[in-house]
Short mmCIF file of C-alpha atoms in Angstrom, two decimals:
data_model
loop_
_atom_site.label_atom_id
_atom_site.label_comp_id
_atom_site.label_asym_id
_atom_site.label_seq_id
_atom_site.Cartn_x
_atom_site.Cartn_y
_atom_site.Cartn_z
CA UNK A 770 0.00 0.00 0.00
CA UNK A 771 1.49 3.29 -1.12
CA UNK A 772 1.60 6.25 1.23
CA UNK A 773 0.86 9.70 -0.16
CA UNK A 774 3.74 12.00 0.75
CA UNK A 775 2.90 14.98 2.92
CA UNK A 776 2.53 18.19 0.94
CA UNK A 777 5.50 20.55 0.93
CA UNK A 778 4.37 24.05 1.81
CA UNK A 779 6.25 27.24 0.95
CA UNK A 780 5.32 30.79 1.87
CA UNK A 781 6.56 33.33 -0.66
CA UNK A 782 7.00 36.80 0.85
CA UNK A 783 7.77 39.69 -1.49
CA UNK A 784 9.44 42.97 -0.58
CA UNK A 785 10.26 45.98 -2.71
CA UNK A 786 8.91 47.04 -6.06
CA UNK A 787 6.34 45.75 -8.53
CA UNK A 788 9.15 44.16 -10.57
CA UNK A 789 9.90 41.91 -7.61
CA UNK A 790 6.22 40.95 -7.46
CA UNK A 791 6.39 39.69 -11.05
CA UNK A 792 9.55 37.74 -10.24
CA UNK A 793 7.78 36.14 -7.26
CA UNK A 794 4.93 35.01 -9.48
CA UNK A 795 7.43 33.32 -11.80
CA UNK A 796 8.98 31.60 -8.76
CA UNK A 797 5.50 30.58 -7.60
CA UNK A 798 4.79 28.94 -10.96
CA UNK A 799 8.10 27.05 -10.89
CA UNK A 800 7.47 25.89 -7.33
CA UNK A 801 3.94 24.82 -8.18
CA UNK A 802 5.25 22.74 -11.07
CA UNK A 803 7.78 21.22 -8.68
CA UNK A 804 5.05 19.97 -6.36
CA UNK A 805 5.13 22.70 -3.73
CA UNK A 806 1.99 24.23 -2.25
CA UNK A 807 2.54 27.98 -2.55
CA UNK A 808 0.96 30.69 -0.42
CA UNK A 809 1.83 34.10 1.00
CA UNK A 810 1.13 33.06 4.60
CA UNK A 811 4.08 31.90 6.69
CA UNK A 812 1.82 30.16 9.20
CA UNK A 813 2.35 26.41 8.91
CA UNK A 814 4.88 26.67 6.05
CA UNK A 815 7.78 24.25 5.81
CA UNK A 816 9.91 26.86 4.03
CA UNK A 817 9.60 30.64 3.91
CA UNK A 818 11.11 32.09 0.75
CA UNK A 819 11.73 35.83 1.05
CA UNK A 820 12.14 37.77 -2.19
CA UNK A 821 14.24 40.58 -0.76
CA UNK A 822 14.81 44.16 -1.84
CA UNK A 823 18.33 45.58 -1.96
CA UNK A 824 17.71 49.09 -3.27
CA UNK A 825 18.38 51.45 -0.36
CA UNK A 826 19.33 51.03 3.30
CA UNK A 827 15.77 51.05 4.65
CA UNK A 828 14.69 48.41 2.13
CA UNK A 829 17.66 46.24 3.08
CA UNK A 830 16.80 46.56 6.76
CA UNK A 831 13.18 45.60 6.05
CA UNK A 832 14.45 42.52 4.24
CA UNK A 833 16.64 41.49 7.19
CA UNK A 834 13.77 41.96 9.65
CA UNK A 835 11.43 39.89 7.46
CA UNK A 836 13.98 37.08 7.27
CA UNK A 837 14.44 37.10 11.06
CA UNK A 838 10.68 37.12 11.63
CA UNK A 839 10.36 34.18 9.25
CA UNK A 840 12.99 32.26 11.20
CA UNK A 841 11.00 32.74 14.40
CA UNK A 842 8.11 30.70 12.91
CA UNK A 843 10.20 27.52 13.01
CA UNK A 844 10.17 27.18 9.22
CA UNK A 845 13.35 26.89 7.18
CA UNK A 846 14.21 30.28 5.69
CA UNK A 847 15.56 31.06 2.23
CA UNK A 848 16.63 34.49 0.99
CA UNK A 849 16.30 35.31 -2.71
CA UNK A 850 15.82 38.49 -4.70
CA UNK A 851 17.89 41.62 -5.08
CA UNK A 852 19.56 41.75 -1.68
CA UNK A 853 20.54 38.09 -1.95
CA UNK A 854 21.90 38.66 -5.45
CA UNK A 855 23.71 41.84 -4.47
CA UNK A 856 25.44 40.52 -1.33
CA UNK A 857 25.46 36.73 -1.70
CA UNK A 858 28.07 35.16 0.56
CA UNK A 859 28.32 38.27 2.75
CA UNK A 860 24.58 38.06 3.54
CA UNK A 861 24.79 34.33 4.20
CA UNK A 862 27.65 34.79 6.68
CA UNK A 863 25.89 37.59 8.55
CA UNK A 864 22.52 35.81 8.62
CA UNK A 865 22.96 32.25 9.89
CA UNK A 866 19.19 32.08 10.48
CA UNK A 867 18.74 31.59 6.72
CA UNK A 868 19.30 28.03 5.48
CA UNK A 869 20.13 29.33 1.99
CA UNK A 870 20.87 32.56 0.16
CA UNK A 871 19.99 32.10 -3.51
CA UNK A 872 20.93 34.28 -6.48
CA UNK A 873 19.08 34.80 -9.75
CA UNK A 874 20.93 31.87 -11.35
CA UNK A 875 19.12 29.56 -8.91
CA UNK A 876 15.65 30.60 -10.09
CA UNK A 877 15.34 28.06 -12.88
CA UNK A 878 15.89 25.23 -10.35
CA UNK A 879 14.08 26.85 -7.41
CA UNK A 880 11.91 23.80 -6.61
CA UNK A 881 14.96 21.54 -6.41
CA UNK A 882 16.76 24.10 -4.25
CA UNK A 883 13.90 24.15 -1.75
CA UNK A 884 13.70 20.35 -1.85
CA UNK A 885 17.34 20.35 -0.78
CA UNK A 886 16.75 22.92 1.95
CA UNK A 887 13.89 20.85 3.35
CA UNK A 888 16.13 17.77 3.30
CA UNK A 889 18.78 19.58 5.33
CA UNK A 890 21.25 20.35 2.55
CA UNK A 891 23.39 23.48 2.78
CA UNK A 892 24.07 25.59 -0.28
CA UNK A 893 27.09 27.78 -0.80
CA UNK A 894 25.97 31.34 -1.48
CA UNK A 895 27.33 32.89 -4.64
CA UNK A 896 30.02 35.54 -4.82
CA UNK A 897 28.33 38.62 -6.30
CA UNK A 898 29.47 39.89 -9.68
CA UNK A 899 28.47 42.72 -11.97
CA UNK A 900 25.63 41.15 -13.98
CA UNK A 901 26.07 43.74 -16.73
CA UNK A 902 29.17 41.82 -17.76
CA UNK A 903 27.11 38.68 -18.49
CA UNK A 904 25.45 40.22 -21.54
CA UNK A 905 26.94 41.64 -24.75
CA UNK A 906 27.68 45.34 -24.73
CA UNK A 907 25.67 45.84 -27.92
CA UNK A 908 21.94 45.71 -27.03
CA UNK A 909 20.78 43.91 -30.20
CA UNK A 910 23.15 41.02 -29.47
CA UNK A 911 21.59 40.28 -26.07
CA UNK A 912 18.53 38.35 -27.23
CA UNK A 913 20.44 35.14 -27.84
CA UNK A 914 22.52 35.23 -24.65
CA UNK A 915 21.83 32.39 -22.22
CA UNK A 916 21.58 34.41 -19.02
CA UNK A 917 18.98 34.00 -16.27
CA UNK A 918 16.86 37.15 -16.16
CA UNK A 919 14.06 37.01 -13.56
CA UNK A 920 10.64 37.56 -15.07
CA UNK A 921 11.84 36.61 -18.56
CA UNK A 922 11.47 32.84 -18.35
CA UNK A 923 10.86 31.05 -21.64
CA UNK A 924 9.24 27.64 -21.29
CA UNK A 925 9.82 26.56 -24.88
CA UNK A 926 12.01 28.76 -27.06
CA UNK A 927 11.16 26.68 -30.16
CA UNK A 928 7.46 27.60 -29.95
CA UNK A 929 6.30 31.02 -31.20
CA UNK A 930 6.11 33.51 -28.32
CA UNK A 931 2.34 33.92 -28.47
CA UNK A 932 1.79 30.15 -28.16
CA UNK A 933 4.12 29.48 -25.22
CA UNK A 934 2.73 28.60 -21.80
CA UNK A 935 2.84 31.52 -19.37
CA UNK A 936 5.20 30.72 -16.52
CA UNK A 937 3.44 32.76 -13.88
CA UNK A 938 1.10 32.10 -10.98
CA UNK A 939 -0.80 34.98 -9.43
CA UNK A 940 -0.25 35.40 -5.72
CA UNK A 941 -3.04 37.96 -5.34
CA UNK A 942 -6.44 38.06 -7.00
CA UNK A 943 -7.05 41.80 -7.35
CA UNK A 944 -8.03 43.47 -10.63
CA UNK A 945 -4.57 44.99 -11.17
CA UNK A 946 -1.35 43.22 -12.17
CA UNK A 947 2.12 44.26 -13.22
CA UNK A 948 3.46 43.21 -16.60
CA UNK A 949 7.25 43.26 -16.87
CA UNK A 950 8.42 44.92 -20.10
CA UNK A 951 12.13 44.50 -19.53
CA UNK A 952 14.82 44.02 -16.91
CA UNK A 953 18.10 45.74 -16.19
CA UNK A 954 19.36 49.17 -17.10
CA UNK A 955 22.12 50.62 -19.27
CA UNK A 956 22.18 54.00 -17.57
CA UNK A 957 24.97 54.94 -15.18
CA UNK A 958 23.24 57.16 -12.62
CA UNK A 959 25.81 57.99 -9.94
CA UNK A 960 23.51 57.16 -7.02
CA UNK A 961 22.12 53.85 -8.26
CA UNK A 962 23.49 50.33 -7.76
CA UNK A 963 20.62 48.51 -9.50
CA UNK A 964 22.30 47.88 -12.89
CA UNK A 965 25.21 46.06 -11.23
CA UNK A 966 22.98 43.38 -9.70
CA UNK A 967 20.06 43.46 -12.13
CA UNK A 968 22.22 43.52 -15.23
CA UNK A 969 22.14 45.23 -18.60
CA UNK A 970 18.85 46.16 -20.26
CA UNK A 971 16.89 43.32 -21.88
CA UNK A 972 13.43 43.71 -23.48
CA UNK A 973 10.82 40.98 -23.58
CA UNK A 974 9.32 39.88 -26.89
CA UNK A 975 6.15 41.89 -27.74
CA UNK A 976 4.22 38.74 -28.65
CA UNK A 977 5.18 37.16 -25.34
CA UNK A 978 3.92 40.26 -23.54
CA UNK A 979 0.62 40.15 -25.40
CA UNK A 980 0.20 36.47 -24.58
CA UNK A 981 0.85 37.16 -20.89
CA UNK A 982 -1.59 40.10 -20.98
CA UNK A 983 -4.28 37.80 -22.39
CA UNK A 984 -3.52 35.24 -19.68
CA UNK A 985 -3.78 37.90 -16.98
CA UNK A 986 -7.07 39.15 -18.42
CA UNK A 987 -8.42 35.59 -18.41
CA UNK A 988 -7.49 35.46 -14.71
CA UNK A 989 -9.53 38.53 -13.80
CA UNK A 990 -7.03 41.35 -14.38
CA UNK A 991 -8.53 44.61 -15.61
CA UNK A 992 -5.56 46.99 -15.38
CA UNK A 993 -2.03 46.29 -16.57
CA UNK A 994 0.84 48.25 -15.03
CA UNK A 995 3.89 48.09 -17.28
CA UNK A 996 7.06 47.88 -15.20
CA UNK A 997 10.81 47.72 -15.75
CA UNK A 998 13.89 49.57 -14.58
CA UNK A 999 13.53 51.90 -17.60
CA UNK A 1000 10.42 51.52 -19.73
CA UNK A 1001 11.45 54.20 -22.22
CA UNK A 1002 14.33 51.96 -23.38
CA UNK A 1003 11.90 49.20 -24.34
CA UNK A 1004 12.67 47.83 -27.79
CA UNK A 1005 16.15 49.28 -28.26
CA UNK A 1006 17.62 45.76 -28.12
CA UNK A 1007 14.86 44.52 -30.46
CA UNK A 1008 15.90 46.97 -33.16
CA UNK A 1009 12.83 49.15 -32.68
CA UNK A 1010 13.07 52.20 -30.38
CA UNK A 1011 9.35 52.89 -31.02
CA UNK A 1012 8.31 49.44 -29.77
CA UNK A 1013 6.48 50.76 -26.69
CA UNK A 1014 4.46 53.22 -28.76
CA UNK A 1015 3.30 50.30 -30.91
CA UNK A 1016 2.72 47.94 -27.99
CA UNK A 1017 0.47 50.24 -25.95
CA UNK A 1018 -2.59 50.14 -28.25
CA UNK A 1019 -2.17 46.39 -28.70
CA UNK A 1020 -2.25 45.81 -24.96
CA UNK A 1021 -5.21 48.17 -24.57
CA UNK A 1022 -7.10 46.08 -27.15
CA UNK A 1023 -6.77 42.83 -25.14
CA UNK A 1024 -10.26 41.61 -24.27
CA UNK A 1025 -11.08 42.33 -20.63
CA UNK A 1026 -8.38 44.95 -20.11
CA UNK A 1027 -9.83 48.40 -19.46
CA UNK A 1028 -6.67 50.32 -18.56
CA UNK A 1029 -2.97 50.09 -19.39
CA UNK A 1030 -0.52 52.17 -17.37
CA UNK A 1031 3.12 52.79 -18.27
CA UNK A 1032 5.57 53.44 -15.43
CA UNK A 1033 9.29 54.07 -14.85
CA UNK A 1034 9.81 56.58 -17.68
CA UNK A 1035 13.19 58.29 -18.06
CA UNK A 1036 12.66 61.96 -19.00
CA UNK A 1037 15.75 62.09 -21.23
CA UNK A 1038 14.41 59.17 -23.29
CA UNK A 1039 10.73 60.15 -23.38
CA UNK A 1040 10.22 60.91 -27.06
CA UNK A 1041 7.36 63.03 -28.44
CA UNK A 1042 5.82 59.96 -30.08
CA UNK A 1043 5.70 58.13 -26.76
CA UNK A 1044 4.18 61.15 -25.02
CA UNK A 1045 1.48 61.24 -27.69
CA UNK A 1046 0.82 57.49 -27.41
CA UNK A 1047 0.36 57.69 -23.64
CA UNK A 1048 -1.71 60.87 -23.78
CA UNK A 1049 -4.08 59.95 -26.61
CA UNK A 1050 -4.42 56.16 -26.95
CA UNK A 1051 -7.86 54.93 -25.82
CA UNK A 1052 -7.53 52.53 -22.91
CA UNK A 1053 -4.09 53.85 -21.94
CA UNK A 1054 -3.94 55.97 -18.80
CA UNK A 1055 -2.79 59.51 -19.49
CA UNK A 1056 -0.28 59.10 -16.70
CA UNK A 1057 3.38 60.08 -16.69
CA UNK A 1058 5.61 58.41 -14.10
CA UNK A 1059 8.75 60.40 -14.82
CA UNK A 1060 11.99 59.80 -12.95
CA UNK A 1061 13.20 63.41 -12.56
CA UNK A 1062 15.27 62.92 -9.34
CA UNK A 1063 16.12 66.65 -9.24
CA UNK A 1064 15.68 69.70 -11.45
CA UNK A 1065 18.85 71.70 -10.83
CA UNK A 1066 21.07 71.20 -13.86
CA UNK A 1067 24.39 71.08 -11.91
CA UNK A 1068 23.02 68.41 -9.56
CA UNK A 1069 21.62 66.39 -12.46
CA UNK A 1070 25.00 66.45 -14.18
CA UNK A 1071 26.72 65.18 -11.03
CA UNK A 1072 24.07 62.45 -10.91
CA UNK A 1073 25.05 61.53 -14.51
CA UNK A 1074 21.58 62.52 -15.67
CA UNK A 1075 20.22 65.05 -18.12
CA UNK A 1076 17.59 67.77 -18.01
CA UNK A 1077 16.71 70.96 -16.17
CA UNK A 1078 13.73 72.73 -14.67
CA UNK A 1079 12.73 74.26 -18.00
CA UNK A 1080 13.17 71.06 -20.01
CA UNK A 1081 11.12 69.09 -17.52
CA UNK A 1082 8.38 71.71 -17.48
CA UNK A 1083 8.30 71.64 -21.28
CA UNK A 1084 7.87 67.86 -21.20
CA UNK A 1085 4.94 68.13 -18.80
CA UNK A 1086 3.40 70.92 -20.85
CA UNK A 1087 3.58 68.79 -24.00
CA UNK A 1088 1.74 65.97 -22.25
CA UNK A 1089 -0.94 68.29 -20.85
CA UNK A 1090 -1.47 69.99 -24.17
CA UNK A 1091 -2.71 66.66 -25.54
CA UNK A 1092 -4.34 65.47 -22.29
CA UNK A 1093 -5.17 68.39 -19.96
CA UNK A 1094 -6.18 66.08 -17.10
CA UNK A 1095 -3.05 63.92 -17.42
CA UNK A 1096 -1.53 62.68 -14.19
CA UNK A 1097 2.15 63.04 -13.37
CA UNK A 1098 4.33 61.78 -10.54
CA UNK A 1099 8.04 61.64 -9.80
CA UNK A 1100 10.70 60.92 -7.19
CA UNK A 1101 13.41 63.30 -6.01
CA UNK A 1102 16.66 63.00 -4.05
CA UNK A 1103 17.74 65.83 -1.75
CA UNK A 1104 21.19 66.18 -0.24
CA UNK A 1105 23.13 64.70 -3.16
CA UNK A 1106 26.88 65.44 -2.95
CA UNK A 1107 27.60 68.97 -4.11
CA UNK A 1108 23.99 70.16 -3.74
CA UNK A 1109 23.76 73.80 -2.66
CA UNK A 1110 21.00 75.91 -1.14
CA UNK A 1111 20.45 77.42 -4.58
CA UNK A 1112 19.96 73.93 -6.03
CA UNK A 1113 17.25 73.21 -3.45
CA UNK A 1114 15.59 76.54 -4.28
CA UNK A 1115 15.59 75.50 -7.93
CA UNK A 1116 13.97 72.17 -7.05
CA UNK A 1117 11.32 74.02 -5.05
CA UNK A 1118 10.67 76.27 -8.05
CA UNK A 1119 10.21 73.28 -10.29
CA UNK A 1120 7.83 71.54 -7.90
CA UNK A 1121 5.76 74.70 -7.57
CA UNK A 1122 5.38 75.05 -11.34
CA UNK A 1123 5.11 71.35 -12.23
CA UNK A 1124 1.74 70.61 -10.54
CA UNK A 1125 2.57 66.96 -9.94
CA UNK A 1126 -0.11 64.64 -8.56
CA UNK A 1127 2.27 62.59 -6.44
CA UNK A 1128 5.84 63.15 -5.25
CA UNK A 1129 8.26 60.82 -3.52
CA UNK A 1130 11.18 62.41 -1.69
CA UNK A 1131 14.33 60.57 -0.57
CA UNK A 1132 17.18 61.89 1.54
CA UNK A 1133 20.51 60.96 -0.01
CA UNK A 1134 22.65 58.25 1.56
CA UNK A 1135 25.73 56.49 0.21
CA UNK A 1136 25.07 53.18 -1.50
CA UNK A 1137 27.72 50.44 -1.82
CA UNK A 1138 29.40 50.34 -5.20
CA UNK A 1139 28.03 53.61 -6.55
CA UNK A 1140 30.01 56.50 -7.97
CA UNK A 1141 28.31 58.95 -5.62
CA UNK A 1142 29.59 57.12 -2.54
CA UNK A 1143 33.12 58.25 -3.46
CA UNK A 1144 32.23 61.83 -4.42
CA UNK A 1145 33.45 64.90 -2.60
CA UNK A 1146 31.14 67.65 -1.44
CA UNK A 1147 29.04 65.50 0.90
CA UNK A 1148 26.21 67.45 2.52
CA UNK A 1149 26.10 67.31 6.31
CA UNK A 1150 23.47 64.95 7.70
CA UNK A 1151 21.62 67.68 9.62
CA UNK A 1152 21.49 69.85 6.48
CA UNK A 1153 20.16 66.94 4.44
CA UNK A 1154 17.40 66.44 7.00
CA UNK A 1155 16.40 70.13 6.92
CA UNK A 1156 16.27 70.10 3.13
CA UNK A 1157 14.34 66.85 3.11
CA UNK A 1158 11.77 68.19 5.58
CA UNK A 1159 11.37 71.37 3.53
CA UNK A 1160 10.79 69.57 0.25
CA UNK A 1161 8.43 67.02 1.80
CA UNK A 1162 6.28 69.79 3.32
CA UNK A 1163 6.21 71.65 0.02
CA UNK A 1164 5.41 68.52 -1.98
CA UNK A 1165 2.57 67.54 0.35
CA UNK A 1166 1.04 71.00 0.08
CA UNK A 1167 1.39 71.18 -3.71
CA UNK A 1168 0.01 67.68 -4.31
CA UNK A 1169 -3.00 68.46 -2.13
CA UNK A 1170 -3.57 71.63 -4.19
CA UNK A 1171 -3.30 69.61 -7.39
CA UNK A 1172 -5.99 67.23 -6.08
CA UNK A 1173 -8.23 70.21 -5.33
CA UNK A 1174 -7.87 71.33 -8.95
CA UNK A 1175 -9.76 68.16 -9.88
CA UNK A 1176 -12.87 69.15 -7.91
CA UNK A 1177 -15.90 68.99 -10.20
CA UNK A 1178 -14.05 67.08 -12.88
CA UNK A 1179 -15.08 63.70 -14.29
CA UNK A 1180 -12.76 60.77 -13.67
CA UNK A 1181 -12.87 57.08 -14.57
CA UNK A 1182 -12.33 54.97 -11.46
CA UNK A 1183 -11.31 51.33 -11.41
CA UNK A 1184 -12.72 49.71 -8.28
CA UNK A 1185 -9.91 47.98 -6.38
CA UNK A 1186 -11.58 46.79 -3.21
CA UNK A 1187 -14.77 46.98 -1.16
CA UNK A 1188 -14.18 46.80 2.59
CA UNK A 1189 -17.04 47.13 5.10
CA UNK A 1190 -19.15 48.75 2.40
CA UNK A 1191 -16.52 51.38 1.48
CA UNK A 1192 -15.68 51.35 -2.22
CA UNK A 1193 -12.04 52.19 -2.95
CA UNK A 1194 -10.55 52.63 -6.39
CA UNK A 1195 -8.22 54.72 -8.48
CA UNK A 1196 -8.64 57.14 -11.32
CA UNK A 1197 -6.32 57.29 -14.32
CA UNK A 1198 -3.85 59.62 -12.55
CA UNK A 1199 -3.49 57.30 -9.54
CA UNK A 1200 -1.18 54.29 -9.80
CA UNK A 1201 -1.62 51.43 -7.32
CA UNK A 1202 0.14 51.75 -3.95
CA UNK A 1203 2.40 54.70 -4.81
CA UNK A 1204 -0.23 57.41 -5.44
CA UNK A 1205 -3.53 58.44 -3.90
CA UNK A 1206 -6.88 56.69 -4.23
CA UNK A 1207 -10.51 57.58 -4.90
CA UNK A 1208 -13.35 56.73 -2.52
CA UNK A 1209 -16.72 56.34 -4.21
CA UNK A 1210 -19.74 57.63 -2.30
CA UNK A 1211 -23.45 57.62 -3.03
CA UNK A 1212 -25.09 60.52 -4.81
CA UNK A 1213 -28.64 61.52 -5.64
CA UNK A 1214 -28.61 59.50 -8.85
CA UNK A 1215 -26.34 57.27 -10.85
CA UNK A 1216 -24.67 53.99 -9.97
CA UNK A 1217 -25.80 51.81 -7.06
CA UNK A 1218 -22.73 51.47 -4.84
CA UNK A 1219 -23.96 48.16 -3.43
CA UNK A 1220 -23.90 46.65 -6.92
CA UNK A 1221 -20.25 47.48 -7.60
CA UNK A 1222 -17.54 44.83 -7.59
CA UNK A 1223 -13.70 44.96 -7.76
CA UNK A 1224 -12.68 45.39 -11.38
CA UNK A 1225 -15.65 47.56 -12.34
CA UNK A 1226 -14.78 50.76 -14.19
CA UNK A 1227 -17.08 53.67 -13.40
CA UNK A 1228 -17.29 57.29 -14.47
CA UNK A 1229 -17.53 59.58 -11.45
CA UNK A 1230 -17.63 63.25 -10.47
CA UNK A 1231 -15.07 64.48 -7.94
CA UNK A 1232 -16.84 66.09 -4.99
CA UNK A 1233 -14.13 66.38 -2.32
CA UNK A 1234 -10.46 65.78 -1.59
CA UNK A 1235 -8.47 64.51 1.38
CA UNK A 1236 -4.83 65.36 0.72
CA UNK A 1237 -3.98 63.58 -2.53
CA UNK A 1238 -7.03 61.32 -2.26
CA UNK A 1239 -10.31 62.05 -4.01
CA UNK A 1240 -13.95 61.49 -3.09
CA UNK A 1241 -16.26 61.00 -6.05
CA UNK A 1242 -19.86 60.13 -6.89
CA UNK A 1243 -20.22 57.44 -9.58
CA UNK A 1244 -22.60 58.44 -12.36
CA UNK A 1245 -22.14 55.67 -14.94
CA UNK A 1246 -20.85 52.10 -15.13
CA UNK A 1247 -18.40 52.14 -18.03
CA UNK A 1248 -17.35 48.48 -17.95
CA UNK A 1249 -18.38 45.73 -15.55
CA UNK A 1250 -15.97 43.07 -14.35
CA UNK A 1251 -16.98 39.46 -14.93
CA UNK A 1252 -19.48 38.33 -12.29
#
């Protein structure tokens, strides 16, 4: 009489950005194929696999705390993701609570790795290396390179891209999902270590993206958020720098998808044709997630970036000329080496004139392996904090004013969740998690709130604001999610 083996249970915990979330769903699919029961709940798991973030110091600390918390459950703990890739052996030596520290090269055999961990095997952590060196310098030569790139798994390279199985398992069932356009980055920003551990820029095949979009739509997704380290570079290694402009309307035409949102745009690479495609294509959110980082030209040059206050304002004006209600967000670093009081004043001037919907502000800190870490002209810590506090206060005030400008306007809101009768969603200028949200409330006429479900797209009138968040009355159901 045969005995059915006990199920092997793994909890997959994801930290960091939306790109990591896509990578986790690839890992989940591989683990599922390998016979593992996958969840996001560490309770009762045999192994807890933590997909770490290694971007900045706070993210790294969050990753360490999550790994330690996982160890306290009694499960075996495995570190993967960016921090594991970036630090490898060093992380393994400083974190004996983890049974294994796995790099990106382990992803293709992740089920076997966890089988070994569960059996008590110990794995030598890798010695980190610059992953940019694994791919050809010339972008168009990278497509044939045999390098593991998370989120780019090909099940059967001999089958046309649109017919291949999708190696992805959703870990959440909401109406929004990220779709990874590309991985890596060819830029050399002085403050950023990401290219060294994520590698050179590699685009995914357009047909593969369309097939994955159709699969996501069939699994209840209504909004696609296009993610990468640099979405404006999409297609340069495919021989077509206009590839994203062509892809956007194709994705928007996928049955069941009501909104496509591009993110991670580099201002210096945002061409007029791309601006027009985002601003005017039906089904594409008129939303510009532009990585400005600063607006003072001298600071940008030291950052190894391009632009200025006037050039950035011109870019925003071009977008708003075609889509007056277009949303715009960005992140900024204050206290970069060499930054002066005049540079901060220039940044404040830009923020005042830019009318951004959402702003993220970071205080500069040295990052291992970056050019900026070795720069002269470091700004004192107390000065950085004062500048940070000033810009955060200004940004909060300006973003709240921008929200107030939308009073009385009509917005299309995708319902994300309904909790205790409160209907929460987002309009086209609000990306998931990083921007504000819109609360739908009952009005004298229009849509019955009680009939709404996550994934519904409704047209609504903005009646109030709460900081960057909106309150709106739905007046028309534009597209209903599958019941």
